[in-house]
XYZ file of C-alpha atoms in Angstrom:
452
model
C -16.152 -16.169 -0.879
C -18.287 -16.271 -3.899
C -17.758 -13.671 -6.519
C -21.085 -11.859 -6.301
C -22.878 -8.604 -5.616
C -24.934 -9.071 -2.343
C -26.545 -5.807 -0.998
C -25.301 -5.351 2.554
C -28.402 -3.284 3.331
C -30.690 -6.087 2.585
C -28.677 -9.267 2.573
C -30.080 -10.077 -0.972
C -27.830 -11.576 -3.553
C -28.219 -9.300 -6.719
C -25.818 -10.973 -9.128
C -23.051 -13.736 -9.309
C -20.103 -14.217 -11.523
C -18.199 -17.151 -12.728
C -14.577 -17.188 -11.930
C -12.244 -17.079 -14.806
C -10.664 -20.548 -15.617
C -6.963 -21.131 -16.367
C -7.365 -20.553 -20.038
C -8.862 -17.162 -19.546
C -6.216 -16.141 -16.970
C -3.484 -17.223 -19.249
C -5.125 -15.277 -22.058
C -5.144 -12.028 -19.900
C -1.439 -12.590 -18.655
C -0.380 -12.920 -22.419
C -2.301 -9.835 -23.154
C -0.712 -7.745 -20.381
C 2.844 -8.918 -21.384
C 2.189 -8.001 -25.069
C 0.744 -4.573 -24.011
C 3.604 -3.947 -21.787
C 6.230 -4.430 -24.325
C 4.681 -1.452 -26.550
C 3.108 0.701 -23.950
C 6.437 1.106 -22.094
C 7.810 3.003 -24.882
C 5.087 5.827 -25.053
C 5.796 9.174 -24.037
C 4.536 10.973 -20.802
C 2.322 13.181 -23.115
C 0.562 10.300 -24.545
C 0.155 8.674 -21.190
C -1.255 11.829 -19.695
C -3.636 12.111 -22.557
C -4.990 8.694 -21.841
C -5.213 9.105 -18.102
C -6.985 12.547 -18.509
C -9.619 11.022 -20.909
C -10.120 8.179 -18.219
C -10.681 10.915 -15.546
C -13.115 12.689 -17.666
C -15.114 9.375 -18.398
C -15.054 8.577 -14.621
C -16.380 12.041 -13.880
C -19.254 11.460 -16.477
C -20.078 8.082 -14.912
C -20.027 9.425 -11.296
C -23.479 8.857 -10.176
C -23.749 5.457 -11.719
C -20.389 4.332 -10.265
C -21.316 5.746 -6.862
C -24.614 3.862 -6.683
C -22.781 0.700 -7.676
C -20.378 0.857 -4.869
C -23.229 1.654 -2.354
C -25.109 -1.427 -3.548
C -21.910 -3.599 -3.501
C -20.347 -2.714 -0.176
C -22.798 -0.525 1.698
C -20.976 2.793 2.032
C -23.173 5.848 1.915
C -24.233 7.375 -1.236
C -22.636 10.558 -0.261
C -19.239 8.836 0.752
C -19.378 7.036 -2.580
C -19.809 10.262 -4.642
C -16.946 11.796 -2.561
C -14.754 8.609 -3.530
C -15.488 9.140 -7.123
C -14.383 12.708 -7.167
C -11.126 11.910 -5.089
C -10.156 9.352 -7.833
C -10.689 11.812 -10.656
C -8.436 14.372 -8.768
C -5.712 11.846 -8.187
C -5.787 10.816 -11.826
C -5.540 14.390 -13.031
C -2.716 15.019 -10.514
C -0.555 12.163 -11.631
C -1.175 13.157 -15.337
C 0.158 16.623 -14.607
C 3.023 15.655 -12.302
C 4.411 12.291 -13.295
C 6.917 13.533 -15.944
C 8.477 15.813 -13.400
C 8.400 13.161 -10.659
C 10.213 10.695 -12.978
C 12.616 13.102 -14.717
C 16.289 11.958 -15.134
C 18.326 12.991 -12.454
C 22.014 13.967 -12.762
C 24.601 13.543 -9.892
C 27.007 16.107 -9.277
C 29.897 15.679 -11.557
C 32.321 16.214 -8.556
C 30.596 13.343 -6.804
C 31.073 10.685 -9.555
C 34.512 11.941 -10.925
C 36.415 9.327 -9.073
C 34.298 6.588 -10.674
C 36.134 7.155 -14.094
C 32.880 8.547 -15.843
C 32.743 11.927 -17.067
C 28.933 12.216 -16.392
C 26.142 10.018 -15.225
C 22.311 10.122 -14.913
C 19.720 8.263 -13.016
C 16.826 7.306 -15.294
C 13.450 5.676 -14.186
C 12.202 2.772 -16.178
C 8.868 0.790 -15.686
C 8.779 -2.558 -14.399
C 6.162 -4.592 -16.212
C 2.722 -5.954 -15.433
C 1.737 -4.989 -11.823
C -0.659 -7.368 -10.053
C -2.946 -5.326 -7.603
C -4.813 -7.199 -4.915
C -7.321 -4.894 -3.569
C -10.040 -4.596 -0.754
C -13.610 -3.876 -0.987
C -13.873 -0.940 1.465
C -12.769 1.986 -0.950
C -13.421 -0.145 -4.223
C -12.514 2.603 -6.469
C -9.909 4.779 -4.544
C -7.730 1.874 -3.657
C -7.372 0.795 -7.160
C -6.903 4.313 -8.692
C -4.050 5.162 -6.325
C -2.265 2.136 -7.725
C -3.561 2.394 -11.314
C -2.772 6.180 -11.909
C 0.893 6.089 -11.030
C 1.479 2.789 -12.508
C 0.068 3.599 -15.922
C 1.735 6.892 -15.920
C 5.044 5.313 -15.074
C 4.635 2.859 -18.200
C 3.541 -0.199 -16.257
C 0.409 -2.139 -17.001
C -2.157 -3.227 -14.476
C -3.833 -6.651 -13.443
C -6.554 -6.142 -10.829
C -7.603 -8.921 -8.557
C -10.430 -7.060 -6.557
C -12.298 -8.323 -3.546
C -14.930 -10.858 -4.422
C -17.764 -8.792 -3.145
C -17.295 -5.798 -5.593
C -17.148 -7.465 -9.005
C -19.196 -4.884 -10.674
C -16.900 -2.071 -9.794
C -13.970 -4.267 -10.754
C -15.261 -4.896 -14.193
C -16.278 -1.216 -14.545
C -12.578 -0.194 -13.972
C -11.418 -2.491 -16.903
C -14.168 -1.025 -19.066
C -13.224 2.717 -18.121
C -9.542 2.269 -19.031
C -10.548 0.524 -22.445
C -12.959 3.228 -23.225
C -10.353 5.963 -22.575
C -8.347 4.411 -25.304
C -5.752 2.504 -23.503
C -4.194 -0.462 -25.774
C -5.685 -3.853 -25.265
C -4.261 -5.426 -22.145
C -3.109 -2.393 -20.404
C -5.489 -2.702 -17.559
C -7.533 -5.787 -16.760
C -9.672 -7.189 -14.172
C -9.188 -10.756 -13.223
C -12.340 -12.337 -11.655
C -10.495 -15.176 -9.724
C -10.841 -16.576 -6.264
C -8.189 -15.675 -3.569
C -6.329 -19.214 -4.213
C -5.581 -18.288 -7.737
C -3.202 -15.177 -6.579
C -0.267 -17.297 -5.721
C -0.038 -18.910 -9.230
C -0.565 -15.377 -10.911
C 2.116 -13.813 -8.898
C 4.588 -16.625 -9.628
C 4.167 -16.280 -13.333
C 7.362 -14.809 -14.684
C 5.381 -12.005 -16.686
C 4.222 -10.447 -13.515
C 6.923 -8.096 -12.263
C 5.616 -6.773 -9.030
C 2.578 -6.627 -6.633
C 0.541 -4.304 -4.372
C -1.744 -5.352 -1.837
C -4.080 -3.561 0.472
C -5.942 -5.623 2.881
C -5.600 -7.904 5.988
C -2.273 -8.728 7.777
C -2.723 -12.452 6.786
C -3.326 -11.608 3.116
C -0.339 -9.369 3.144
C 1.802 -12.069 4.717
C 0.640 -14.566 2.140
C 1.481 -12.067 -0.896
C 4.709 -10.999 0.604
C 5.817 -14.536 1.172
C 5.235 -15.749 -2.382
C 6.658 -12.413 -3.761
C 9.830 -12.833 -1.784
C 10.321 -16.192 -3.005
C 10.164 -15.092 -6.480
C 12.219 -11.974 -5.703
C 9.440 -9.583 -6.832
C 9.043 -6.139 -5.159
C 5.821 -5.439 -3.299
C 3.942 -2.536 -1.603
C 1.719 -3.566 1.420
C -0.761 -1.622 3.316
C -2.422 -3.677 6.017
C -4.712 -1.802 8.080
C -4.243 0.013 11.396
C -5.493 0.758 14.809
C -4.943 4.515 14.777
C -4.619 6.550 17.850
C -6.338 10.045 18.274
C -4.664 11.977 20.945
C -6.473 14.791 22.740
C -4.134 16.864 25.005
C -5.088 19.801 27.630
C -4.596 22.503 25.152
C -6.739 21.227 22.512
C -10.036 22.674 21.222
C -12.063 19.993 22.757
C -15.332 20.703 20.992
C -13.844 20.815 17.709
C -11.827 17.532 18.592
C -14.842 15.701 19.678
C -16.868 16.715 16.382
C -14.192 15.625 14.149
C -13.508 12.419 16.158
C -17.022 11.265 15.260
C -16.459 11.723 11.671
C -12.844 10.304 11.883
C -14.131 7.163 13.424
C -17.337 6.411 11.478
C -16.093 7.319 8.017
C -16.900 4.707 5.481
C -19.424 2.880 8.197
C -16.192 2.666 10.280
C -14.642 0.417 7.855
C -11.464 2.440 7.064
C -7.749 1.586 7.677
C -7.078 5.024 8.347
C -10.104 5.809 10.665
C -9.416 6.952 14.093
C -10.031 3.892 16.378
C -8.460 4.405 19.773
C -9.128 7.748 21.668
C -6.461 8.651 24.076
C -7.498 11.621 26.166
C -5.712 13.613 28.692
C -7.371 13.427 32.260
C -7.843 17.338 32.315
C -10.300 17.316 29.226
C -11.291 13.442 29.276
C -14.867 14.122 30.771
C -15.502 16.995 28.496
C -14.338 15.188 25.370
C -16.123 11.801 26.264
C -19.242 13.421 26.844
C -19.268 15.375 23.638
C -17.880 12.374 21.645
C -20.582 10.048 22.909
C -23.351 12.587 22.302
C -22.078 12.796 18.645
C -21.823 9.073 18.143
C -25.283 8.536 19.538
C -26.810 11.121 17.416
C -25.657 9.358 14.067
C -28.410 8.211 11.927
C -28.148 4.540 10.934
C -30.090 3.424 7.745
C -30.174 2.775 4.108
C -27.023 4.187 2.552
C -28.812 5.249 -0.493
C -30.525 7.958 1.613
C -28.761 11.396 1.912
C -29.805 11.643 5.518
C -28.009 8.391 6.469
C -24.716 8.991 8.380
C -23.615 5.227 9.055
C -24.835 2.479 6.557
C -24.466 -1.325 6.945
C -21.250 -3.337 7.348
C -20.091 -4.816 4.207
C -20.578 -8.378 5.126
C -22.404 -10.445 7.804
C -19.043 -11.995 8.760
C -17.638 -8.577 9.394
C -20.516 -7.547 11.611
C -20.118 -10.904 13.605
C -16.368 -10.089 13.937
C -16.949 -6.853 15.382
C -19.671 -8.151 17.776
C -17.117 -10.555 18.953
C -14.640 -7.923 19.865
C -17.281 -5.691 21.616
C -18.621 -8.688 23.676
C -15.176 -9.812 24.625
C -14.509 -6.107 25.915
C -17.712 -6.060 27.779
C -17.109 -9.480 29.470
C -13.728 -8.255 30.539
C -14.946 -5.195 32.240
C -15.258 -2.497 29.574
C -18.287 -0.012 29.741
C -20.389 0.874 26.670
C -21.286 4.609 26.740
C -23.468 4.013 23.723
C -24.217 1.450 21.123
C -22.869 -2.015 21.598
C -25.775 -3.560 19.700
C -27.434 -4.079 16.449
C -29.820 -0.999 15.886
C -33.436 -1.621 16.077
C -36.088 -0.966 13.399
C -37.916 -3.040 10.828
C -36.047 -1.379 7.937
C -32.623 -2.376 9.538
C -33.586 -6.072 10.426
C -32.302 -7.714 7.219
C -29.060 -5.610 6.683
C -25.736 -5.984 8.595
C -26.070 -2.828 10.592
C -24.246 -2.125 13.838
C -24.881 0.845 16.012
C -22.197 3.435 16.587
C -20.555 2.522 19.905
C -18.086 3.995 22.369
C -16.305 1.786 24.790
C -14.570 3.155 27.904
C -12.250 1.667 30.593
C -10.764 -0.584 28.000
C -7.595 -2.422 29.031
C -4.852 -4.539 27.637
C -6.694 -7.629 28.639
C -9.246 -7.164 25.852
C -8.899 -8.304 22.312
C -10.013 -4.959 20.961
C -6.934 -3.378 22.684
C -4.710 -5.178 20.167
C -7.112 -6.106 17.104
C -8.478 -3.739 14.652
C -12.138 -2.902 15.000
C -13.427 -2.600 11.354
C -16.734 -0.928 12.160
C -18.243 2.095 13.985
C -16.662 1.131 17.294
C -14.466 3.512 19.254
C -12.388 2.787 22.274
C -11.665 5.599 24.929
C -8.720 5.816 27.157
C -7.740 8.187 29.868
C -4.132 9.162 30.364
C -2.178 11.484 32.886
C 0.426 13.155 30.587
C 1.964 13.226 27.101
C 4.436 10.211 27.970
C 1.641 7.952 28.899
C -0.347 8.968 25.648
C 2.570 8.297 23.299
C 3.439 4.871 25.139
C -0.358 3.896 24.980
C -0.590 5.083 21.187
C 2.519 2.951 20.188
C 1.158 -0.147 22.208
C -0.263 -1.750 19.109
C 1.172 -3.835 16.280
C 0.026 -1.432 13.776
C 1.441 1.836 12.634
C -0.591 3.373 9.794
C -1.520 6.921 10.705
C -2.233 8.967 14.031
C -3.758 12.169 15.021
C -3.013 14.672 17.899
C -5.013 17.632 18.983
C -3.078 20.232 20.806
C -2.104 23.995 20.332
C 1.289 23.336 22.104
C 4.240 23.193 19.459
C 6.456 21.231 21.804
C 3.627 18.748 22.015
C 3.313 18.523 18.185
C 7.126 17.848 17.769
C 7.175 15.183 20.401
C 4.376 13.357 18.673
C 5.915 13.684 15.130
C 9.183 12.401 16.604
C 7.811 9.575 18.667
C 4.578 8.286 17.312
C 5.090 4.970 15.490
C 2.904 5.664 12.498
C 3.333 6.452 8.749
C 1.747 9.809 9.255
C 0.914 12.289 12.076
C -2.108 14.649 11.444
C -2.432 17.657 13.808
C -5.659 19.192 14.785
C -7.355 17.236 12.068
C -8.310 13.844 10.853
C -6.174 11.468 8.845
C -6.706 11.901 4.935
C -5.056 10.767 1.838
C -4.148 13.111 -0.832
C -2.361 12.683 -4.234
C 0.463 14.932 -3.068
C 1.172 13.136 0.264
C 2.981 9.850 0.511
C 0.843 7.218 2.245
C 1.797 4.013 4.129
C 2.502 2.625 7.359
C 5.209 1.031 9.571
C 5.199 -2.077 11.785
C 2.515 -4.565 10.817
C 0.629 -1.981 8.832
C 2.972 -2.761 5.934
C 5.738 -1.237 3.895
C 6.319 0.850 0.945
C 4.298 4.031 0.046
C 1.519 4.980 -2.275
C 0.750 8.448 -3.705
C 2.952 11.348 -4.327
C 6.369 10.906 -5.538
C 7.187 8.138 -3.523
C 4.407 6.146 -4.653
C 5.188 6.364 -8.406
């Protein structure tokens, strides 16, 4: 994939960038190593001052940054503005809480007396330069949820961003530089994917974090394991959305539309599989399909647009393959299942919001993540069947359950194989809550105290 800004709404290549050569990569690795040796000794007050300044600068640049994200990957302007605000919030949260989260901890003296020591303390120390391999779908937020805690912990960052969001990646480097961080504390590496292994194997790189596809996670984890370097992986999901008999069905259906098509449907934590009890299936399916059908697909720069284009032409083709496979094997399209019509949409990578019913385990979409505005509907007869179906996936990032029965809630919290269970609402990430998955959705946690 070339390092380039290609507008998904038009298919037009707006700007291309040359990849950094070995000499430039070496220069940047040396700068990161040198910066870490001094930055690691700074106090929390100094780190917080820098991060708060970066947050203020990002707030200042909000409109320009939002526009760049929309042009590079197609998210609606409204969603891009919200993403900037979320990053500012997270930066300020870590600036305020990092010192408390990383404070020294002293074990009870009675517990360590037989060790021969009179006292002991647990002290958190930074690791060094951290390599972040980040995706295009939330080009600012995914980076900031690594960068804010890493910098507050005394580490320095090396960002290898997705090749289709280079301008966002370069802005991030400028942001931290303008905020006053020492040279080398946060750098963007404009390199192709095949350069990652060499960078990760460099002894100056201490750890890695990756958000992306399962194959990308396997590759990075394999190299990091060979080098005995810690990693955090977030590898996507196929999140279930359970609607049980005691649910507020109308509200569940309205929220389901947003939960599925957030970020044009290209979100790891978007609800994708809608598992509905037979008693409320017809009411939910009708309201949900009506809501999906009513969404306005179009230019992501317009405030009236609900769903913009997919980020790449290949991404749309992959989604179409999953839908076509399901239809060939007996699924029913309640809406969508095609490219939307209209002269204004013919050059962009648009796909109509889609609801598929009568989905079975013989279909690829039952097992694979649909990264776009496509929902699958399942009818179940009881909670046992709902939980079993929810867990019938290699992924386990997040989950949603709609019910007013506390026993149902506790059962789902206990038995759903996911990193989070959201009750009567849609999955969201927040600085104060740990975020991550189980199974093939990855390991480790970002955000909150666990993240730092």
